[in-house]
Amino acid sequence: MTSPFARVPGAVTDESGLRHLGNPLGEQRALASGAAVAPLGDRAVLAVPGEDRLSWLDSLTSQALTRLAPGESTELLVLDPHGHIEHAASVLDDGETTWLITDREDAEPLLSWLRKMRFRLRVDPRDASEEYGVIGGTRAGLSAVRPAEPTGVLLVWTDPWPNVAAGGYAYAVASSHPGAERDWAEAVVTRAEEERIADAAATGELALAGLAAADALRIAAWRPRRSSEVDDRALPHELDWLRTAVHLEKGCYRGQETVAKVHNLGHPPRRIVALQLDGSDSVLPAPGDEVVVGENVVGIVTSAALHFEDGPIALAVVRRSTPTDAQFVVRTSDGDITAAQEVIVPPEAGATADIPRLPRLGRRAG
């Protein structure tokens, strides 16, 4: 599908959508302040209508959904029998249909699995991406957008991160979470509205930001994403995702036993960290680049960006045993980059540890 935003002056697009418009740092600033919105072409929209939809999704996923009110936002994970993350989705219900916003690459696998799990229940999940797109931004920024409202409930998902949802648990040790003031929402819009937004941007009536800007703000907020931080071994605990995507007190679902055991009795084998990268050579690592301590590979970079305030930053997943004061080196195709780690999930995570709160690393002087 050709992006309608390709016609906006300065637009750089690829198969995922609008990457940027020539000024990624300025776009980040505008997006964070509510002066711009971001077309999220790398998202897909699944619709799950039917009387049994909420209890059905509740029984299959990590989130408690049976009492989800129309317009209320949450998120869910689908786990394998060993507790590893298979799928993730943002969740919004309008009273008749539950809407799932997913990474586009995960939409077909998730839909296929959901359809196999219907049995005789009154649910009919489908891909609604031909009808709907997704626009992201602050809640104030999205006032320039007309969300879909098929039942009179505006389809605007408000990101719960990093607040600890009911039944959730936070592992991050920082006394001041960098996402605490994060203001992020995603509006489901008709394709006709998407065209209107593109036309308004092309004439200068509406400011846009690209996917690169949206991702930089996500990384700075330590916000995990399935397409970036998740591999076939990932546990929710490793990414601090018990915060918003797992309800520890709900009924049985696939993978629940592992979730409970790791949280109550054990420790996740890996942990997510934030990296402040040496920017002297203007090199950013790519996802998959190795993180080393001395000569030992201890993990990999999952996401990286040049942030408009924090400079070059990244998220990485490393072994739990990696010392929290270790100095990292990231091996890239353009040379090594030194990196200071900031602990997100500490080695003590799990076993419902009483984890001390630590001060954050200071922001770079501007």
Tab-separated table of C-alpha atoms in Angstrom, residues 29-315:
chain	number	residue	atom	x	y	z
A	29	ARG	CA	10.310	18.091	19.719
A	30	ALA	CA	7.096	18.960	17.882
A	31	LEU	CA	5.609	15.521	18.504
A	32	ALA	CA	6.433	15.603	22.236
A	33	SER	CA	4.931	19.084	22.629
A	34	GLY	CA	1.713	18.274	20.793
A	35	ALA	CA	2.546	20.483	17.798
A	36	ALA	CA	2.656	17.535	15.388
A	37	VAL	CA	1.142	14.076	14.928
A	38	ALA	CA	2.765	10.935	13.554
A	39	PRO	CA	1.191	8.594	10.978
A	40	LEU	CA	1.956	5.100	12.267
A	41	GLY	CA	2.111	3.115	9.074
A	42	ASP	CA	3.892	0.274	10.843
A	43	ARG	CA	0.763	-0.503	12.864
A	44	ALA	CA	-2.240	-2.653	11.973
A	45	VAL	CA	-5.780	-2.710	13.349
A	46	LEU	CA	-7.631	-5.906	14.255
A	47	ALA	CA	-11.335	-5.879	15.144
A	48	VAL	CA	-12.898	-8.450	17.471
A	49	PRO	CA	-16.712	-8.159	17.529
A	50	GLY	CA	-19.020	-10.565	19.296
A	51	GLU	CA	-20.771	-10.958	22.650
A	52	ASP	CA	-18.049	-13.176	24.113
A	53	ARG	CA	-15.087	-11.030	22.963
A	54	LEU	CA	-13.860	-9.704	26.321
A	55	SER	CA	-14.164	-12.915	28.329
A	56	TRP	CA	-12.628	-14.805	25.397
A	57	LEU	CA	-9.622	-12.491	25.129
A	58	ASP	CA	-9.291	-12.544	28.919
A	59	SER	CA	-8.982	-16.343	28.853
A	60	LEU	CA	-6.279	-16.292	26.171
A	61	THR	CA	-4.023	-13.420	27.202
A	62	SER	CA	-2.070	-11.897	30.078
A	63	GLN	CA	-4.522	-9.054	30.741
A	64	ALA	CA	-7.758	-8.942	32.757
A	65	LEU	CA	-10.365	-7.808	30.237
A	66	THR	CA	-13.787	-9.047	31.345
A	67	ARG	CA	-14.647	-5.692	32.922
A	68	LEU	CA	-12.962	-3.428	30.384
A	69	ALA	CA	-15.226	-0.388	29.993
A	70	PRO	CA	-15.945	1.239	26.618
A	71	GLY	CA	-13.185	3.758	25.876
A	72	GLU	CA	-10.791	2.338	28.466
A	73	SER	CA	-7.221	1.644	27.302
A	74	THR	CA	-4.999	-1.277	28.224
A	75	GLU	CA	-2.630	-3.746	26.549
A	76	LEU	CA	-2.167	-7.505	26.406
A	77	LEU	CA	0.398	-10.161	25.637
A	78	VAL	CA	-0.076	-13.607	24.174
A	79	LEU	CA	2.456	-16.001	25.693
A	80	ASP	CA	3.590	-19.471	24.718
A	81	PRO	CA	3.262	-22.331	27.234
A	82	HIS	CA	6.668	-21.444	28.682
A	83	GLY	CA	5.771	-17.792	29.265
A	84	HIS	CA	7.670	-16.374	26.291
A	85	ILE	CA	6.071	-13.443	24.470
A	86	GLU	CA	4.501	-14.353	21.135
A	87	HIS	CA	2.207	-11.399	20.408
A	88	ALA	CA	1.394	-7.985	21.877
A	89	ALA	CA	-1.478	-5.580	21.274
A	90	SER	CA	-2.898	-2.300	22.514
A	91	VAL	CA	-6.544	-2.785	23.503
A	92	LEU	CA	-9.617	-0.554	23.318
A	93	ASP	CA	-13.304	-1.554	23.435
A	94	ASP	CA	-16.225	0.484	22.102
A	95	GLY	CA	-19.049	-1.518	23.669
A	96	GLU	CA	-19.565	-3.739	20.624
A	97	THR	CA	-16.072	-4.450	19.292
A	98	THR	CA	-12.650	-4.824	20.877
A	99	TRP	CA	-9.994	-3.070	18.810
A	100	LEU	CA	-6.399	-4.311	18.830
A	101	ILE	CA	-3.541	-2.137	17.567
A	102	THR	CA	-0.554	-4.307	16.704
A	103	ASP	CA	2.787	-4.105	14.970
A	104	ARG	CA	1.979	-4.643	11.315
A	105	GLU	CA	4.335	-7.600	10.989
A	106	ASP	CA	2.534	-9.357	13.846
A	107	ALA	CA	-1.034	-8.741	12.642
A	108	GLU	CA	-1.435	-11.784	10.421
A	109	PRO	CA	0.158	-14.276	12.883
A	110	LEU	CA	-1.905	-12.903	15.766
A	111	LEU	CA	-5.143	-12.945	13.758
A	112	SER	CA	-4.469	-16.477	12.550
A	113	TRP	CA	-3.938	-17.672	16.110
A	114	LEU	CA	-7.047	-15.898	17.399
A	115	ARG	CA	-9.218	-17.418	14.697
A	116	LYS	CA	-7.943	-20.894	15.584
A	117	MET	CA	-8.944	-20.324	19.206
A	118	ARG	CA	-12.597	-19.326	18.615
A	119	PHE	CA	-14.145	-22.775	19.112
A	120	ARG	CA	-17.907	-22.157	19.389
A	121	LEU	CA	-17.729	-18.766	21.089
A	122	ARG	CA	-19.500	-15.696	19.723
A	123	VAL	CA	-16.458	-13.868	18.369
A	124	ASP	CA	-15.312	-13.055	14.842
A	125	PRO	CA	-11.829	-11.475	14.740
A	126	ARG	CA	-10.793	-9.831	11.472
A	127	ASP	CA	-8.109	-7.563	10.023
A	128	ALA	CA	-9.567	-4.059	9.732
A	129	SER	CA	-6.412	-2.437	8.349
A	130	GLU	CA	-7.868	-1.806	4.894
A	131	GLU	CA	-10.511	0.369	6.568
A	132	TYR	CA	-8.447	1.992	9.319
A	133	GLY	CA	-5.020	3.476	9.952
A	134	VAL	CA	-3.351	4.729	13.136
A	135	ILE	CA	-2.135	8.236	14.012
A	136	GLY	CA	-0.007	8.838	17.123
A	137	GLY	CA	0.752	11.871	19.263
A	138	THR	CA	-0.044	13.582	22.516
A	139	ARG	CA	-3.680	13.728	23.541
A	140	ALA	CA	-3.710	17.446	22.772
A	141	GLY	CA	-1.968	16.901	19.442
A	142	LEU	CA	-4.593	14.378	18.381
A	143	SER	CA	-7.288	17.041	18.726
A	144	ALA	CA	-6.393	17.879	15.107
A	145	VAL	CA	-7.423	14.356	14.090
A	146	ARG	CA	-10.919	12.874	13.713
A	147	PRO	CA	-10.838	9.408	15.290
A	148	ALA	CA	-13.219	6.743	14.083
A	149	GLU	CA	-16.269	6.215	16.294
A	150	PRO	CA	-18.392	3.416	14.810
A	151	THR	CA	-20.519	3.145	17.980
A	152	GLY	CA	-20.120	6.712	19.244
A	153	VAL	CA	-17.020	5.884	21.329
A	154	LEU	CA	-13.905	7.620	20.009
A	155	LEU	CA	-11.270	5.050	19.084
A	156	VAL	CA	-8.339	6.679	20.867
A	157	TRP	CA	-5.993	4.413	22.794
A	158	THR	CA	-4.078	6.176	25.579
A	159	ASP	CA	-0.797	4.502	26.453
A	160	PRO	CA	-0.837	3.386	30.120
A	161	TRP	CA	2.979	3.285	30.247
A	162	PRO	CA	4.707	3.671	32.656
A	163	ASN	CA	1.928	3.678	35.247
A	164	VAL	CA	1.466	0.401	37.082
A	165	ALA	CA	-1.902	-0.978	35.986
A	166	ALA	CA	-4.238	-2.946	38.237
A	167	GLY	CA	-2.644	-6.337	38.857
A	168	GLY	CA	0.701	-5.158	37.468
A	169	TYR	CA	4.139	-4.837	39.030
A	170	ALA	CA	7.068	-2.475	38.373
A	171	TYR	CA	10.684	-3.634	38.372
A	172	ALA	CA	12.376	-0.436	37.175
A	173	VAL	CA	14.588	0.888	39.951
A	174	ALA	CA	14.916	4.542	38.910
A	175	SER	CA	13.447	6.958	41.454
A	176	SER	CA	12.233	9.118	38.558
A	177	HIS	CA	11.036	7.071	35.594
A	178	PRO	CA	11.842	8.835	32.295
A	179	GLY	CA	8.399	7.949	30.980
A	180	ALA	CA	6.572	9.476	33.946
A	181	GLU	CA	5.552	12.544	31.952
A	182	ARG	CA	5.072	10.655	28.683
A	183	ASP	CA	1.888	11.749	26.960
A	184	TRP	CA	1.131	9.328	24.154
A	185	ALA	CA	-2.052	8.197	22.458
A	186	GLU	CA	-2.969	6.485	19.195
A	187	ALA	CA	-6.113	7.267	17.228
A	188	VAL	CA	-7.721	4.740	14.924
A	189	VAL	CA	-8.813	6.714	11.849
A	190	THR	CA	-10.619	5.859	8.640
A	191	ARG	CA	-8.557	5.758	5.478
A	192	ALA	CA	-10.549	8.776	4.274
A	193	GLU	CA	-9.452	10.694	7.382
A	194	GLU	CA	-5.883	9.595	6.742
A	195	GLU	CA	-6.136	11.143	3.265
A	196	ARG	CA	-7.496	14.362	4.792
A	197	ILE	CA	-4.563	14.493	7.215
A	198	ALA	CA	-2.108	13.982	4.344
A	199	ASP	CA	-3.756	16.781	2.340
A	200	ALA	CA	-3.632	19.130	5.345
A	201	ALA	CA	0.034	18.336	5.863
A	202	ALA	CA	0.823	18.852	2.181
A	203	THR	CA	-0.651	22.381	2.326
A	204	GLY	CA	1.037	23.241	5.621
A	205	GLU	CA	-2.150	23.244	7.692
A	206	LEU	CA	-1.024	20.336	9.907
A	207	ALA	CA	2.466	19.406	11.110
A	208	LEU	CA	3.619	15.805	10.886
A	209	ALA	CA	6.408	13.782	12.444
A	210	GLY	CA	7.782	10.503	11.174
A	211	LEU	CA	8.140	7.032	12.624
A	212	ALA	CA	11.754	7.784	13.553
A	213	ALA	CA	10.605	10.582	15.867
A	214	ALA	CA	7.920	8.432	17.483
A	215	ASP	CA	10.412	5.635	18.096
A	216	ALA	CA	12.994	7.964	19.644
A	217	LEU	CA	10.415	9.184	22.168
A	218	ARG	CA	9.495	5.559	22.944
A	219	ILE	CA	13.109	4.556	23.552
A	220	ALA	CA	13.698	7.548	25.847
A	221	ALA	CA	10.664	6.440	27.916
A	222	TRP	CA	12.070	2.859	28.261
A	223	ARG	CA	8.911	1.617	26.544
A	224	PRO	CA	9.262	-1.955	25.156
A	225	ARG	CA	7.812	-2.878	21.782
A	226	ARG	CA	7.252	-6.328	20.364
A	227	SER	CA	8.898	-5.653	17.010
A	228	SER	CA	12.041	-4.348	18.701
A	229	GLU	CA	12.621	-5.816	22.157
A	230	VAL	CA	11.031	-9.245	21.771
A	231	ASP	CA	12.786	-12.379	20.524
A	232	ASP	CA	11.757	-16.018	20.889
A	233	ARG	CA	13.110	-16.145	24.468
A	234	ALA	CA	11.644	-12.902	25.812
A	235	LEU	CA	9.743	-12.991	29.105
A	236	PRO	CA	7.568	-10.031	30.183
A	237	HIS	CA	9.634	-9.676	33.375
A	238	GLU	CA	12.828	-8.999	31.415
A	239	LEU	CA	11.311	-5.908	29.781
A	240	ASP	CA	9.478	-4.498	32.845
A	241	TRP	CA	6.265	-5.308	30.960
A	242	LEU	CA	4.469	-6.609	34.051
A	243	ARG	CA	3.765	-2.910	34.630
A	244	THR	CA	1.067	-2.509	32.023
A	245	ALA	CA	0.518	-5.745	30.105
A	246	VAL	CA	0.220	-8.492	32.751
A	247	HIS	CA	-2.387	-8.913	35.472
A	248	LEU	CA	-0.803	-11.083	38.161
A	249	GLU	CA	-4.082	-11.857	39.943
A	250	LYS	CA	-6.317	-12.953	37.051
A	251	GLY	CA	-7.414	-16.472	36.135
A	252	CYS	CA	-5.587	-19.060	34.083
A	253	TYR	CA	-4.127	-18.349	30.659
A	254	ARG	CA	-1.348	-19.896	28.607
A	255	GLY	CA	2.061	-19.109	30.120
A	256	GLN	CA	0.653	-17.992	33.471
A	257	GLU	CA	2.538	-20.636	35.447
A	258	THR	CA	5.910	-19.364	34.236
A	259	VAL	CA	4.909	-15.740	34.838
A	260	ALA	CA	3.993	-16.557	38.437
A	261	LYS	CA	7.049	-18.733	39.105
A	262	VAL	CA	9.540	-16.189	37.812
A	263	HIS	CA	7.859	-13.330	39.651
A	264	ASN	CA	7.341	-15.111	42.966
A	265	LEU	CA	10.152	-17.659	43.161
A	266	GLY	CA	12.853	-16.957	40.587
A	267	HIS	CA	14.545	-14.306	38.469
A	268	PRO	CA	14.321	-13.597	34.731
A	269	PRO	CA	17.482	-14.756	32.943
A	270	ARG	CA	17.966	-11.422	31.160
A	271	ARG	CA	17.189	-7.771	31.844
A	272	ILE	CA	16.574	-4.670	29.774
A	273	VAL	CA	18.915	-1.701	30.217
A	274	ALA	CA	19.022	1.831	28.839
A	275	LEU	CA	22.256	2.943	27.199
A	276	GLN	CA	23.708	6.410	26.927
A	277	LEU	CA	26.023	6.149	23.946
A	278	ASP	CA	29.230	7.986	23.160
A	279	GLY	CA	28.209	10.292	20.340
A	280	SER	CA	31.645	11.571	19.368
A	281	ASP	CA	31.717	9.552	16.133
A	282	SER	CA	28.046	10.158	15.215
A	283	VAL	CA	27.438	6.415	14.955
A	284	LEU	CA	24.265	4.670	16.097
A	285	PRO	CA	24.137	0.894	16.662
A	286	ALA	CA	21.707	-1.277	14.754
A	287	PRO	CA	19.309	-3.748	16.355
A	288	GLY	CA	21.220	-6.947	17.011
A	289	ASP	CA	24.604	-5.302	17.519
A	290	GLU	CA	26.496	-7.004	20.339
A	291	VAL	CA	26.992	-5.480	23.786
A	292	VAL	CA	30.286	-6.561	25.324
A	293	VAL	CA	32.061	-6.241	28.655
A	294	GLY	CA	35.763	-6.842	28.170
A	295	GLU	CA	35.844	-9.667	25.637
A	296	ASN	CA	32.518	-11.192	26.723
A	297	VAL	CA	29.287	-10.693	24.789
A	298	VAL	CA	26.605	-10.000	27.403
A	299	GLY	CA	23.655	-8.967	25.244
A	300	ILE	CA	22.373	-7.143	22.175
A	301	VAL	CA	20.997	-3.740	21.278
A	302	THR	CA	17.263	-3.842	20.527
A	303	SER	CA	16.525	-0.186	19.654
A	304	ALA	CA	18.598	2.962	19.158
A	305	ALA	CA	17.952	6.603	18.306
A	306	LEU	CA	19.386	10.104	18.389
A	307	HIS	CA	17.126	11.895	20.877
A	308	PHE	CA	16.556	15.641	20.693
A	309	GLU	CA	17.481	16.120	24.371
A	310	ASP	CA	19.295	12.968	25.498
A	311	GLY	CA	21.552	12.524	22.472
A	312	PRO	CA	22.370	9.004	21.228
A	313	ILE	CA	20.453	6.440	23.289
A	314	ALA	CA	19.517	2.789	23.058
A	315	LEU	CA	17.755	-0.089	24.747
